[in-house]
Structure formats: structure tokens, C-alpha cells
Amino acid sequence: MVRGCLHTAAVAGFGLIALFGLSASAEDAPNTAGAAPERETFTMVIDDHRVQPVLGKEVRGGNGEHMGRIVNVIVDGSGRPRAAIIDFGGFLGVGGRKIVVDWNALQFDSDNGPISLALTRDQVKAAPEYRDGKPVEAIGIISQSVAPDM
């Protein structure tokens, strides 16, 4: 027999539904000797028009010029986004190169439009190329109030 409780809460503008306290009696459980214990899960409903997926999203410069597409996101040890890998330049995937930009150099449109990059095409062209297995070198903008901590 499975028992649980459904919990609903609003957190920072997000609707959240969580299932807590699930348990099953011993006779209902399959024989799992030596198997890893199951973990409790929850379901989160994100009902907010301000969220958007970013992989594959177009990135445009301040003047509206196409700069590339986000192909990956680099996160720190706590899961916070720190930088984006952008496939920059080229045509239909030929002649392009990947560069890493500081997450703070990106501006997200609330209407789910293209992502804006606070760097010029020349600054991006001069950026070091991203290569798997090599140290990550991200370019960004220097803010008057906060220096990058990457």
C-alpha cells in the first residue's frame, strides 16, 4: 500500500506541487536485495511565462546582429549557471567555432525572444576557442559593481 501527501505552494512566482511522505509496505515492495534504495520524488509545475529553455537559443548582439546559438551551459558545483558555450560564426555548422561567455553577459528577453549578448562581434571574434578537455576561458563584461568570480 502506498501512502503520501500532496503539498502545493507558491514559491517566488512559481507554482509548486510536491509529493512528500511516500512509503510502501514491505509486502508491496519487489525483491530488491542489494539494490540502491528508492528516493522520494516530487513534481514541480513551473507556471511562469518568464522562464525559457536556452539550449539551441539564438544569441544576438546589441545591434540585433546574429551572433550564434547556445549549445551548452557551464554550471558551478551548486548548479548555478556560470557561462554559456556559443557556437559562433560559420554557416550551417561549417566554419563556426565555440566560445564561452560569462553568464552575466547574457540578457534574457521576457517575451522568450532571442538572447542578447553584451559584447561586440569583434570582442567575440577575439575570444579564445572552447575545446573539450582544455581549461575553460570565458569572456565577459566588467561591471562597475561586481567583478567576475569565475
PDB file of N, CA and C in Angstrom, residues 5-9 11 14-22 39-46:
ATOM      1  N   CYS A   5       1.306  12.368   0.698  1.00  0.00           N
ATOM      2  CA  CYS A   5       0.526  13.575   0.859  1.00  0.00           C
ATOM      3  C   CYS A   5       0.922  14.547  -0.247  1.00  0.00           C
ATOM      4  N   LEU A   6      -0.043  15.239  -0.789  1.00  0.00           N
ATOM      5  CA  LEU A   6       0.184  16.203  -1.848  1.00  0.00           C
ATOM      6  C   LEU A   6       0.280  17.581  -1.223  1.00  0.00           C
ATOM      7  N   HIS A   7       1.334  18.301  -1.563  1.00  0.00           N
ATOM      8  CA  HIS A   7       1.565  19.618  -0.987  1.00  0.00           C
ATOM      9  C   HIS A   7       1.686  20.628  -2.120  1.00  0.00           C
ATOM     10  N   THR A   8       0.971  21.724  -2.050  1.00  0.00           N
ATOM     11  CA  THR A   8       1.023  22.766  -3.069  1.00  0.00           C
ATOM     12  C   THR A   8       1.451  24.071  -2.410  1.00  0.00           C
ATOM     13  N   ALA A   9       2.367  24.777  -3.071  1.00  0.00           N
ATOM     14  CA  ALA A   9       2.825  26.064  -2.540  1.00  0.00           C
ATOM     15  C   ALA A   9       3.242  26.947  -3.699  1.00  0.00           C
ATOM     16  N   VAL A  11       6.126  29.552  -4.789  1.00  0.00           N
ATOM     17  CA  VAL A  11       7.465  29.952  -4.395  1.00  0.00           C
ATOM     18  C   VAL A  11       8.007  30.902  -5.456  1.00  0.00           C
ATOM     19  N   PHE A  14       6.457  30.896  -8.800  1.00  0.00           N
ATOM     20  CA  PHE A  14       6.314  29.601  -9.437  1.00  0.00           C
ATOM     21  C   PHE A  14       5.256  28.808  -8.695  1.00  0.00           C
ATOM     22  N   GLY A  15       4.430  28.103  -9.413  1.00  0.00           N
ATOM     23  CA  GLY A  15       3.512  27.160  -8.779  1.00  0.00           C
ATOM     24  C   GLY A  15       4.296  25.896  -8.486  1.00  0.00           C
ATOM     25  N   LEU A  16       4.181  25.331  -7.315  1.00  0.00           N
ATOM     26  CA  LEU A  16       4.963  24.162  -6.942  1.00  0.00           C
ATOM     27  C   LEU A  16       4.041  23.115  -6.364  1.00  0.00           C
ATOM     28  N   ILE A  17       4.123  21.944  -6.909  1.00  0.00           N
ATOM     29  CA  ILE A  17       3.359  20.823  -6.373  1.00  0.00           C
ATOM     30  C   ILE A  17       4.377  19.763  -6.000  1.00  0.00           C
ATOM     31  N   ALA A  18       4.318  19.288  -4.784  1.00  0.00           N
ATOM     32  CA  ALA A  18       5.291  18.303  -4.341  1.00  0.00           C
ATOM     33  C   ALA A  18       4.579  17.141  -3.683  1.00  0.00           C
ATOM     34  N   LEU A  19       5.088  15.952  -3.909  1.00  0.00           N
ATOM     35  CA  LEU A  19       4.575  14.751  -3.295  1.00  0.00           C
ATOM     36  C   LEU A  19       5.558  14.349  -2.212  1.00  0.00           C
ATOM     37  N   PHE A  20       5.124  14.364  -0.956  1.00  0.00           N
ATOM     38  CA  PHE A  20       6.005  14.046   0.157  1.00  0.00           C
ATOM     39  C   PHE A  20       5.480  12.840   0.909  1.00  0.00           C
ATOM     40  N   GLY A  21       6.335  12.202   1.633  1.00  0.00           N
ATOM     41  CA  GLY A  21       5.949  11.148   2.558  1.00  0.00           C
ATOM     42  C   GLY A  21       5.480   9.875   1.887  1.00  0.00           C
ATOM     43  N   LEU A  22       5.982   9.569   0.685  1.00  0.00           N
ATOM     44  CA  LEU A  22       5.590   8.321   0.048  1.00  0.00           C
ATOM     45  C   LEU A  22       6.220   7.153   0.788  1.00  0.00           C
ATOM     46  N   ARG A  39      14.455   6.768  -3.895  1.00  0.00           N
ATOM     47  CA  ARG A  39      14.404   8.093  -3.297  1.00  0.00           C
ATOM     48  C   ARG A  39      13.029   8.680  -3.534  1.00  0.00           C
ATOM     49  N   GLU A  40      12.609   9.495  -2.593  1.00  0.00           N
ATOM     50  CA  GLU A  40      11.335  10.173  -2.741  1.00  0.00           C
ATOM     51  C   GLU A  40      11.474  11.236  -3.818  1.00  0.00           C
ATOM     52  N   THR A  41      10.416  11.459  -4.572  1.00  0.00           N
ATOM     53  CA  THR A  41      10.454  12.441  -5.651  1.00  0.00           C
ATOM     54  C   THR A  41       9.325  13.446  -5.477  1.00  0.00           C
ATOM     55  N   PHE A  42       9.400  14.513  -6.227  1.00  0.00           N
ATOM     56  CA  PHE A  42       8.319  15.478  -6.262  1.00  0.00           C
ATOM     57  C   PHE A  42       8.163  15.960  -7.694  1.00  0.00           C
ATOM     58  N   THR A  43       7.041  16.557  -7.983  1.00  0.00           N
ATOM     59  CA  THR A  43       6.766  17.131  -9.291  1.00  0.00           C
ATOM     60  C   THR A  43       6.609  18.628  -9.120  1.00  0.00           C
ATOM     61  N   MET A  44       7.307  19.390  -9.955  1.00  0.00           N
ATOM     62  CA  MET A  44       7.241  20.842  -9.874  1.00  0.00           C
ATOM     63  C   MET A  44       6.584  21.358 -11.145  1.00  0.00           C
ATOM     64  N   VAL A  45       5.580  22.177 -10.996  1.00  0.00           N
ATOM     65  CA  VAL A  45       4.913  22.804 -12.129  1.00  0.00           C
ATOM     66  C   VAL A  45       5.399  24.245 -12.201  1.00  0.00           C
ATOM     67  N   ILE A  46       6.088  24.565 -13.287  1.00  0.00           N
ATOM     68  CA  ILE A  46       6.598  25.915 -13.467  1.00  0.00           C
ATOM     69  C   ILE A  46       5.609  26.646 -14.355  1.00  0.00           C
TER      70      ILE A  46
END
